[in-house]
């Protein structure tokens, strides 16, 4: 079992930055592909970014490419999401997730989820 706890969310003005963290416990993260997803009110949960177990391969949703950066520190068992140039459309609950399988953008492929952290971007 892997337990995931997100932190770092909050209220920020458009154009600002936030850094989300996801702390893992239970098992070391270096065997898992990790991802960030988000869910806005009345919308489905959507893929934001994922990173391979080694950190060498990353992928981003088109909507965040060039603005968000996913990274991981396996020694500290922590996943990060640096979010720059935030837009009101980025407002959502952000979730980190882990899968023992290959890198994937699909919600259903991830085995473990955190409880989420709220990000609100004001215009």
PDB file of N, CA and C in Angstrom, residues 25-66:
ATOM      1  N   UNK A  25       4.111   7.539   1.688  1.00  0.00           N
ATOM      2  CA  UNK A  25       4.540   6.655   2.767  1.00  0.00           C
ATOM      3  C   UNK A  25       4.014   5.266   2.493  1.00  0.00           C
ATOM      4  N   UNK A  26       4.567   4.309   3.193  1.00  0.00           N
ATOM      5  CA  UNK A  26       4.128   2.927   3.016  1.00  0.00           C
ATOM      6  C   UNK A  26       5.080   2.133   2.150  1.00  0.00           C
ATOM      7  N   UNK A  27       5.456   2.712   1.025  1.00  0.00           N
ATOM      8  CA  UNK A  27       6.419   2.074   0.140  1.00  0.00           C
ATOM      9  C   UNK A  27       7.249   3.148  -0.523  1.00  0.00           C
ATOM     10  N   UNK A  28       8.442   2.791  -0.924  1.00  0.00           N
ATOM     11  CA  UNK A  28       9.267   3.742  -1.633  1.00  0.00           C
ATOM     12  C   UNK A  28       8.703   4.004  -3.015  1.00  0.00           C
ATOM     13  N   UNK A  29       8.806   5.242  -3.454  1.00  0.00           N
ATOM     14  CA  UNK A  29       8.197   5.649  -4.712  1.00  0.00           C
ATOM     15  C   UNK A  29       8.964   5.210  -5.943  1.00  0.00           C
ATOM     16  N   UNK A  30      10.193   4.750  -5.762  1.00  0.00           N
ATOM     17  CA  UNK A  30      11.030   4.565  -6.947  1.00  0.00           C
ATOM     18  C   UNK A  30      10.604   3.393  -7.823  1.00  0.00           C
ATOM     19  N   UNK A  31       9.537   2.706  -7.436  1.00  0.00           N
ATOM     20  CA  UNK A  31       9.002   1.650  -8.300  1.00  0.00           C
ATOM     21  C   UNK A  31       7.753   2.093  -9.054  1.00  0.00           C
ATOM     22  N   UNK A  32       7.335   3.340  -8.852  1.00  0.00           N
ATOM     23  CA  UNK A  32       6.052   3.784  -9.372  1.00  0.00           C
ATOM     24  C   UNK A  32       6.189   4.950 -10.344  1.00  0.00           C
ATOM     25  N   UNK A  33       5.382   4.894 -11.391  1.00  0.00           N
ATOM     26  CA  UNK A  33       5.124   6.079 -12.183  1.00  0.00           C
ATOM     27  C   UNK A  33       4.179   6.965 -11.381  1.00  0.00           C
ATOM     28  N   UNK A  34       4.464   8.258 -11.383  1.00  0.00           N
ATOM     29  CA  UNK A  34       3.652   9.189 -10.599  1.00  0.00           C
ATOM     30  C   UNK A  34       2.988  10.200 -11.516  1.00  0.00           C
ATOM     31  N   UNK A  35       1.801  10.619 -11.123  1.00  0.00           N
ATOM     32  CA  UNK A  35       1.082  11.577 -11.943  1.00  0.00           C
ATOM     33  C   UNK A  35       0.367  12.625 -11.108  1.00  0.00           C
ATOM     34  N   UNK A  36       0.065  13.729 -11.759  1.00  0.00           N
ATOM     35  CA  UNK A  36      -0.810  14.766 -11.202  1.00  0.00           C
ATOM     36  C   UNK A  36      -2.061  14.849 -12.072  1.00  0.00           C
ATOM     37  N   UNK A  37      -3.193  14.933 -11.416  1.00  0.00           N
ATOM     38  CA  UNK A  37      -4.479  15.110 -12.070  1.00  0.00           C
ATOM     39  C   UNK A  37      -5.191  16.269 -11.393  1.00  0.00           C
ATOM     40  N   UNK A  38      -6.234  16.768 -12.026  1.00  0.00           N
ATOM     41  CA  UNK A  38      -7.028  17.825 -11.404  1.00  0.00           C
ATOM     42  C   UNK A  38      -8.495  17.651 -11.763  1.00  0.00           C
ATOM     43  N   UNK A  39      -9.338  18.201 -10.888  1.00  0.00           N
ATOM     44  CA  UNK A  39     -10.775  18.126 -11.109  1.00  0.00           C
ATOM     45  C   UNK A  39     -11.415  19.439 -10.715  1.00  0.00           C
ATOM     46  N   UNK A  40     -11.994  20.088 -11.704  1.00  0.00           N
ATOM     47  CA  UNK A  40     -12.716  21.340 -11.478  1.00  0.00           C
ATOM     48  C   UNK A  40     -14.165  21.005 -11.155  1.00  0.00           C
ATOM     49  N   UNK A  41     -14.888  21.938 -10.532  1.00  0.00           N
ATOM     50  CA  UNK A  41     -16.291  21.678 -10.192  1.00  0.00           C
ATOM     51  C   UNK A  41     -17.102  21.271 -11.424  1.00  0.00           C
ATOM     52  N   UNK A  42     -17.865  20.208 -11.261  1.00  0.00           N
ATOM     53  CA  UNK A  42     -18.764  19.700 -12.295  1.00  0.00           C
ATOM     54  C   UNK A  42     -18.025  19.216 -13.548  1.00  0.00           C
ATOM     55  N   UNK A  43     -16.754  18.924 -13.420  1.00  0.00           N
ATOM     56  CA  UNK A  43     -15.992  18.381 -14.533  1.00  0.00           C
ATOM     57  C   UNK A  43     -15.337  17.073 -14.117  1.00  0.00           C
ATOM     58  N   UNK A  44     -14.965  16.283 -15.103  1.00  0.00           N
ATOM     59  CA  UNK A  44     -14.285  15.028 -14.823  1.00  0.00           C
ATOM     60  C   UNK A  44     -12.828  15.282 -14.447  1.00  0.00           C
ATOM     61  N   UNK A  45     -12.277  14.334 -13.708  1.00  0.00           N
ATOM     62  CA  UNK A  45     -10.869  14.419 -13.360  1.00  0.00           C
ATOM     63  C   UNK A  45     -10.037  14.287 -14.629  1.00  0.00           C
ATOM     64  N   UNK A  46      -9.025  15.140 -14.764  1.00  0.00           N
ATOM     65  CA  UNK A  46      -8.237  15.141 -15.985  1.00  0.00           C
ATOM     66  C   UNK A  46      -6.743  15.072 -15.697  1.00  0.00           C
ATOM     67  N   UNK A  47      -6.038  14.517 -16.649  1.00  0.00           N
ATOM     68  CA  UNK A  47      -4.592  14.367 -16.575  1.00  0.00           C
ATOM     69  C   UNK A  47      -3.908  15.732 -16.653  1.00  0.00           C
ATOM     70  N   UNK A  48      -2.879  15.916 -15.839  1.00  0.00           N
ATOM     71  CA  UNK A  48      -2.066  17.127 -15.877  1.00  0.00           C
ATOM     72  C   UNK A  48      -0.635  16.794 -16.321  1.00  0.00           C
ATOM     73  N   UNK A  49      -0.010  15.834 -15.621  1.00  0.00           N
ATOM     74  CA  UNK A  49       1.381  15.488 -15.945  1.00  0.00           C
ATOM     75  C   UNK A  49       1.712  14.149 -15.317  1.00  0.00           C
ATOM     76  N   UNK A  50       2.687  13.443 -15.903  1.00  0.00           N
ATOM     77  CA  UNK A  50       3.207  12.255 -15.228  1.00  0.00           C
ATOM     78  C   UNK A  50       4.713  12.178 -15.422  1.00  0.00           C
ATOM     79  N   UNK A  51       5.344  11.364 -14.590  1.00  0.00           N
ATOM     80  CA  UNK A  51       6.793  11.230 -14.596  1.00  0.00           C
ATOM     81  C   UNK A  51       7.149   9.782 -14.332  1.00  0.00           C
ATOM     82  N   UNK A  52       8.116   9.272 -15.074  1.00  0.00           N
ATOM     83  CA  UNK A  52       8.522   7.886 -14.933  1.00  0.00           C
ATOM     84  C   UNK A  52       9.228   7.661 -13.592  1.00  0.00           C
ATOM     85  N   UNK A  53       9.433   6.395 -13.260  1.00  0.00           N
ATOM     86  CA  UNK A  53      10.015   6.076 -11.954  1.00  0.00           C
ATOM     87  C   UNK A  53      11.397   6.689 -11.794  1.00  0.00           C
ATOM     88  N   UNK A  54      12.140   6.804 -12.881  1.00  0.00           N
ATOM     89  CA  UNK A  54      13.491   7.349 -12.810  1.00  0.00           C
ATOM     90  C   UNK A  54      13.515   8.872 -12.901  1.00  0.00           C
ATOM     91  N   UNK A  55      12.380   9.438 -13.315  1.00  0.00           N
ATOM     92  CA  UNK A  55      12.331  10.881 -13.536  1.00  0.00           C
ATOM     93  C   UNK A  55      12.779  11.292 -14.923  1.00  0.00           C
ATOM     94  N   UNK A  56      13.172  10.326 -15.741  1.00  0.00           N
ATOM     95  CA  UNK A  56      13.734  10.659 -17.036  1.00  0.00           C
ATOM     96  C   UNK A  56      12.721  10.962 -18.121  1.00  0.00           C
ATOM     97  N   UNK A  57      11.485  10.542 -17.902  1.00  0.00           N
ATOM     98  CA  UNK A  57      10.442  10.746 -18.918  1.00  0.00           C
ATOM     99  C   UNK A  57       9.271  11.465 -18.274  1.00  0.00           C
ATOM    100  N   UNK A  58       8.880  12.560 -18.886  1.00  0.00           N
ATOM    101  CA  UNK A  58       7.727  13.316 -18.410  1.00  0.00           C
ATOM    102  C   UNK A  58       6.779  13.582 -19.570  1.00  0.00           C
ATOM    103  N   UNK A  59       5.543  13.836 -19.206  1.00  0.00           N
ATOM    104  CA  UNK A  59       4.543  14.174 -20.217  1.00  0.00           C
ATOM    105  C   UNK A  59       3.556  15.145 -19.579  1.00  0.00           C
ATOM    106  N   UNK A  60       3.062  16.084 -20.393  1.00  0.00           N
ATOM    107  CA  UNK A  60       2.157  17.109 -19.893  1.00  0.00           C
ATOM    108  C   UNK A  60       0.919  17.220 -20.765  1.00  0.00           C
ATOM    109  N   UNK A  61      -0.169  17.609 -20.140  1.00  0.00           N
ATOM    110  CA  UNK A  61      -1.350  17.983 -20.907  1.00  0.00           C
ATOM    111  C   UNK A  61      -1.033  19.247 -21.693  1.00  0.00           C
ATOM    112  N   UNK A  62      -1.620  19.383 -22.861  1.00  0.00           N
ATOM    113  CA  UNK A  62      -1.346  20.555 -23.697  1.00  0.00           C
ATOM    114  C   UNK A  62      -1.666  21.857 -22.968  1.00  0.00           C
ATOM    115  N   UNK A  63      -2.672  21.817 -22.116  1.00  0.00           N
ATOM    116  CA  UNK A  63      -3.134  23.031 -21.434  1.00  0.00           C
ATOM    117  C   UNK A  63      -2.133  23.571 -20.423  1.00  0.00           C
ATOM    118  N   UNK A  64      -1.172  22.743 -19.994  1.00  0.00           N
ATOM    119  CA  UNK A  64      -0.210  23.192 -18.984  1.00  0.00           C
ATOM    120  C   UNK A  64       1.217  23.172 -19.492  1.00  0.00           C
ATOM    121  N   UNK A  65       1.423  22.678 -20.680  1.00  0.00           N
ATOM    122  CA  UNK A  65       2.778  22.548 -21.229  1.00  0.00           C
ATOM    123  C   UNK A  65       3.459  23.912 -21.286  1.00  0.00           C
ATOM    124  N   UNK A  66       4.687  23.959 -20.809  1.00  0.00           N
ATOM    125  CA  UNK A  66       5.438  25.213 -20.793  1.00  0.00           C
ATOM    126  C   UNK A  66       5.210  26.044 -19.549  1.00  0.00           C
TER     127      UNK A  66
END
